[in-house]
Coordinates of C-alpha atoms in Angstrom, one line a residue:
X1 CA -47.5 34.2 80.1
X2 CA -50.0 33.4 82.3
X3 CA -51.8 35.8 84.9
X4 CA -50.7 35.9 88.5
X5 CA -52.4 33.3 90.6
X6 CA -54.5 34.7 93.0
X7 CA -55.2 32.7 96.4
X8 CA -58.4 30.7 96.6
X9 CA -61.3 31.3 98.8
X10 CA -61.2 28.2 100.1
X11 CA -60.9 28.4 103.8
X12 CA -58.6 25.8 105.5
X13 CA -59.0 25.4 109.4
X14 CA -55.2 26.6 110.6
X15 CA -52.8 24.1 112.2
X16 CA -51.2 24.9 115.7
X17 CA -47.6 26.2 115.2
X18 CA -45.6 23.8 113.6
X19 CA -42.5 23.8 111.1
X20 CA -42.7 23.1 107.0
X21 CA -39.0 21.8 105.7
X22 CA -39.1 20.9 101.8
X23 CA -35.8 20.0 99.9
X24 CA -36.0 20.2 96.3
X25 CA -33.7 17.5 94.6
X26 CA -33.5 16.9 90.3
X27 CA -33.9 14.9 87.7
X28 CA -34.3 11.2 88.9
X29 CA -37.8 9.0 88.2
X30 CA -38.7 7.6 91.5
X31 CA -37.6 4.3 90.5
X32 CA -34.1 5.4 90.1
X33 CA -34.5 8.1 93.3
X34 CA -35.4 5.2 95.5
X35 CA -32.1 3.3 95.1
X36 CA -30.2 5.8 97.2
X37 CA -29.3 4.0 100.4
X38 CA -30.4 6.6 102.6
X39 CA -33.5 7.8 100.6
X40 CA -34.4 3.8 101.0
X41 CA -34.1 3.5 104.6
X42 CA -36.6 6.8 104.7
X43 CA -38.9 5.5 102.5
X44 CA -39.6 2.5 104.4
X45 CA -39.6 4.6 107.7
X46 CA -41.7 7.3 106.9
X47 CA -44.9 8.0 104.3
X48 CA -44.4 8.0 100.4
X49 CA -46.8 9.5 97.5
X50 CA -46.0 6.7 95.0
X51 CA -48.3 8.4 92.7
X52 CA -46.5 11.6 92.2
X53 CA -46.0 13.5 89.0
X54 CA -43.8 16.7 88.0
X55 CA -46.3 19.0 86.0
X56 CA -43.9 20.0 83.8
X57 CA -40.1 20.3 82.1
X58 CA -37.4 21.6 82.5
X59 CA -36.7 22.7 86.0
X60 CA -37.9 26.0 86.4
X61 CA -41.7 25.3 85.8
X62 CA -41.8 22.8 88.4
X63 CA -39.8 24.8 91.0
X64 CA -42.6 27.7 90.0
X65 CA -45.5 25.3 90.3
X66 CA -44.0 24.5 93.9
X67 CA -44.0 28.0 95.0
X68 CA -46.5 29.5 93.7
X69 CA -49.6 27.2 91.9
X70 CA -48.7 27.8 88.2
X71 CA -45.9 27.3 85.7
X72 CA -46.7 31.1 84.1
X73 CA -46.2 29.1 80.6
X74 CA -42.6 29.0 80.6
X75 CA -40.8 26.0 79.5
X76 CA -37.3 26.7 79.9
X77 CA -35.1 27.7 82.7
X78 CA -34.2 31.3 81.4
X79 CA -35.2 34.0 83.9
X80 CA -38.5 35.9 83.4
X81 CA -39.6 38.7 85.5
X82 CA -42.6 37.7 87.0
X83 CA -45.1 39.8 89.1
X84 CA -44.3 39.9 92.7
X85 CA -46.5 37.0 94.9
X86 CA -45.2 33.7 95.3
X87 CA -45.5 31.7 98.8
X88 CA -42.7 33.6 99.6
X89 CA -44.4 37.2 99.6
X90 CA -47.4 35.1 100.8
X91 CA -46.2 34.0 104.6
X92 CA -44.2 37.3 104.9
X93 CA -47.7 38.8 104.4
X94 CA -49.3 36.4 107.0
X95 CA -46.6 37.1 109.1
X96 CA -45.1 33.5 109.6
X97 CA -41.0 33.5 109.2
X98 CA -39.5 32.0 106.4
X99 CA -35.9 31.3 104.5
X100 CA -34.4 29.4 101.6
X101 CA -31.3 28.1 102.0
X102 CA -29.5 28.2 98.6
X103 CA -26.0 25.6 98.4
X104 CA -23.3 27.4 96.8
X105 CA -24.7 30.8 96.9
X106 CA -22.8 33.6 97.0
X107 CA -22.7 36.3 95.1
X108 CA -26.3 37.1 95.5
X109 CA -29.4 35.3 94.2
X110 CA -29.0 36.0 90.4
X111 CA -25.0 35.3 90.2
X112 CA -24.8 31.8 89.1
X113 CA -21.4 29.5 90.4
X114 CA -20.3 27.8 92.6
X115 CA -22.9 24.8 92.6
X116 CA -25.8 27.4 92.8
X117 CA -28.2 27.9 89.7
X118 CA -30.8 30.6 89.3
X119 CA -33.0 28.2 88.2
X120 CA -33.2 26.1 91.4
X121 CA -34.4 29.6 93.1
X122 CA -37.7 30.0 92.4
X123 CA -38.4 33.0 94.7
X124 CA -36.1 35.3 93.0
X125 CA -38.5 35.8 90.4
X126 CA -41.3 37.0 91.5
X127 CA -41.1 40.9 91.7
X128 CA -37.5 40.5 90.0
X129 CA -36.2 40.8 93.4
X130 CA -34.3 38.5 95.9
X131 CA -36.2 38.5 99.3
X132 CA -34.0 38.6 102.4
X133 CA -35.1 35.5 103.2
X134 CA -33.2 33.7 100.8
X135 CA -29.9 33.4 101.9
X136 CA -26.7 31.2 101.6
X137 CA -27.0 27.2 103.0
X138 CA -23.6 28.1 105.4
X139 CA -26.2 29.8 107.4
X140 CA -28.8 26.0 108.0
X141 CA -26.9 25.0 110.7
X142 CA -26.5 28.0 113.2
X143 CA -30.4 28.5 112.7
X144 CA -31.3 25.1 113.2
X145 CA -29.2 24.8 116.4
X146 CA -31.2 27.9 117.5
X147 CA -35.5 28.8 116.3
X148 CA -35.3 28.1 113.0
X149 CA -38.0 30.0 110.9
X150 CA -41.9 28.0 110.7
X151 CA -41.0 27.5 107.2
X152 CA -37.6 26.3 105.7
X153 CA -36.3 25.9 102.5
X154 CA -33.6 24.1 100.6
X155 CA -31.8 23.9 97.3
X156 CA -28.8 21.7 97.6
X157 CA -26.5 22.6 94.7
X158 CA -25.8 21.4 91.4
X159 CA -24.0 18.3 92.5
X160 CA -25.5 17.7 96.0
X161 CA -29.0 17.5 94.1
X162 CA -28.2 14.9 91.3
X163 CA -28.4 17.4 88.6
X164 CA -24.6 17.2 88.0
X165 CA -23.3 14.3 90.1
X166 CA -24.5 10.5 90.8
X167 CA -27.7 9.1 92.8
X168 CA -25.1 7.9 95.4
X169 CA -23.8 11.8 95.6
X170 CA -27.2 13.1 96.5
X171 CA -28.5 10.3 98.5
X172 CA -25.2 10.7 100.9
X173 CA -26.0 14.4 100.9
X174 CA -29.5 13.6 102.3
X175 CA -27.7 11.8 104.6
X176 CA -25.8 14.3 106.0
X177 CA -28.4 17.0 106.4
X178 CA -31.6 14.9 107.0
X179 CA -30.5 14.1 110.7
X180 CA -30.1 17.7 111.5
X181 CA -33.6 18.2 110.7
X182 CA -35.0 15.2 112.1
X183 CA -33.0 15.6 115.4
X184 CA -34.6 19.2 116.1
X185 CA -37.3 19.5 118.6
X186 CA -38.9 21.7 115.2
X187 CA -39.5 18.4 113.5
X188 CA -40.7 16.5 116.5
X189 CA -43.2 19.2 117.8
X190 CA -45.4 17.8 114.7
X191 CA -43.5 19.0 112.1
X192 CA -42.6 17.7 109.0
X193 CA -40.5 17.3 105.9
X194 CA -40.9 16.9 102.0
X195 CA -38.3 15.6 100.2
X196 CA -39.3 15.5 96.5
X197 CA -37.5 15.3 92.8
X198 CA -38.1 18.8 90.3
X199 CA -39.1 16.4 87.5
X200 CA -39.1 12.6 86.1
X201 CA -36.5 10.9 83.5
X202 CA -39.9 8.6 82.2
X203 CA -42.5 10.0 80.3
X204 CA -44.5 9.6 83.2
X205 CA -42.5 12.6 84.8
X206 CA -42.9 9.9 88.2
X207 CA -41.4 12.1 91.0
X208 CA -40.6 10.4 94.7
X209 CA -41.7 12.8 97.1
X210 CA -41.4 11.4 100.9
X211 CA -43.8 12.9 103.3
X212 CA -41.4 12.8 106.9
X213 CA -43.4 13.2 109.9
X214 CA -43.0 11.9 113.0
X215 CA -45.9 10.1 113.4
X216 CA -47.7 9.1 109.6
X217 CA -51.3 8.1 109.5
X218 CA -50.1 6.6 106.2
X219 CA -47.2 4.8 105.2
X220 CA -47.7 4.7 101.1
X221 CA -50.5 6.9 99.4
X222 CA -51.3 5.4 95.8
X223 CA -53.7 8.4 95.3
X224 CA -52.6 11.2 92.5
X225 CA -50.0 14.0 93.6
X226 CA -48.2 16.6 92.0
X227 CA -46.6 19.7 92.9
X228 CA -49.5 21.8 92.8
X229 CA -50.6 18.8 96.2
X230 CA -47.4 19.8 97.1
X231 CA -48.1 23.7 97.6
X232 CA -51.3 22.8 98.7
X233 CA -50.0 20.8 101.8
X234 CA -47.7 23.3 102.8
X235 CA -49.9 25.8 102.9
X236 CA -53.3 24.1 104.5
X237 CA -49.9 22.9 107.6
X238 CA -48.9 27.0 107.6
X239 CA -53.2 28.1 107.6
X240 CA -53.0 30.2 104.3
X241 CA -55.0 30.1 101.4
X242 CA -54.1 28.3 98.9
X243 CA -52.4 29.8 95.5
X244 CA -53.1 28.7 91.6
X245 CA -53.6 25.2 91.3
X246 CA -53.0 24.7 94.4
X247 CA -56.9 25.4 95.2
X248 CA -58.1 22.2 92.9
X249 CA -55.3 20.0 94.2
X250 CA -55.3 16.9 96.8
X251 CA -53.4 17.8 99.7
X252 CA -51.0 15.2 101.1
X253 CA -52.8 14.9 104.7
X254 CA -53.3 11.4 104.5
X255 CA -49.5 11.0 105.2
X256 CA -49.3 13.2 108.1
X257 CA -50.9 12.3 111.7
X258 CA -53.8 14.4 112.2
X259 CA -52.8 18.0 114.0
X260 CA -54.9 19.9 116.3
X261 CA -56.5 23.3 115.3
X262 CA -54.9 26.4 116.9
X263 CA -57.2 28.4 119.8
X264 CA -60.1 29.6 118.1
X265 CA -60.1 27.9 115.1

């Protein structure tokens, strides 16, 4: 297993206040994510890395390498205790609020039904604890039509994110809960939102991963991504350091407008 990631010493100027939303779909190539209606209509709108990679498979890794800059060596989607840290533990440390919003979730972060797997949750395993942050999807709406937190979350569940159910399934989930993001004055005070795919089905492990702000620089980046860029992205937009592999990655910026530094910076 590998050693904690620690965050780099890179310093990253911080952004002014904005929100992060990622949604974490599975298992489709881009070619095949792409032919979702909805997913379609977004790509042309808004800014695509269409030369994104998963770093690993199964699931788990990938959802690891998202959250925290390394895969710890794990290859399967079993649970492993890791050490507490994460980007989780990370913005709770820096003080910016955060929650993941798991579908189907019920019975607590490590009871499995209902649409919700373990496995789609990466931040209940770091410290072997599940962080009050995490909490059920039922709760996405009353936040958003209130503050939702600067850093959002979401697993859709086993069906909703194509794992167990068609491309037109999860493409008309998207289009059900997209517009409740995109509608909220926390998107278009320069927010923005990553949708991206846990892994490939081509043994290029090509992932789609849209880049949804309201006003791109960019509309297609040919440049290299992975999840690792992912992390990186997310953190440089929230002004933390960047964890694992994170530190040596390209961040996405190029797909986002420019934002202005925060008083001070």
């Amino acid at each position: 297993m590998q050693n904690q990631p620690s965050p780099s010493a890179q310093t990253t100027p911080a952004p002014a206040p904005s929100h992060v939303f990622v949604i974490v779909m599975e298992n489709r190539s881009a070619s095949q994510a792409i032919q979702g209606g909805y997913t379609s209509q977004l790509a042309a709108q808004y800014g695509v890395a269409t030369n994104y990679h998963g770093v690993s498979h199964p699931s788990l890794p990938n959802y690891l390498a998202i959250t925290s800059g390394s895969t710890w060596g794990i290859a399967d989607d079993g649970f492993h205790s890791l050490p507490a840290g994460g980007l989780g533990a990370q913005l709770t440390a820096a003080g910016i609020e955060w929650r993941a919003y798991m579908e189907g979730m019920s019975g607590g972060c490590y009871r499995n039904g209902n649409g919700y797997a373990l496995k789609h949750n990466p931040f209940a395993y770091y410290g072997g604890t599940c962080p009050v942050q995490v909490v059920p999807f039922s709760q996405f709406a009353t936040d958003m039509a209130g503050t939702p937190p600067r850093f959002v979350w979401i697993t859709p569940d086993m069906c909703h994110d194509g794992h167990d159910c068609s491309t037109a399934v999860a493409d008309a989930w998207l289009a059900q809960t997209v517009p409740t993001i995109l509608s909220s004055p926390a998107w278009k005070q320069n927010g923005v939102l990553f949708i991206t795919w846990d892994e490939g089905e081509d043994s290029a492990n090509s992932v789609l991963t849209l880049v949804i702000h309201p006003h791109p620089l960019l509309h297609r980046s040919s440049q290299a991504y992975d999840h690792y860029s992912l992390l990186a992205t997310i953190e440089d937009r929230l002004g933390v350091s960047r964890l694992g592999e994170a530190a040596h990655a390209n961040a996405m910026s190029g797909l986002m407008a420019s934002f202005p530094l925060a008083s001070g910076a």
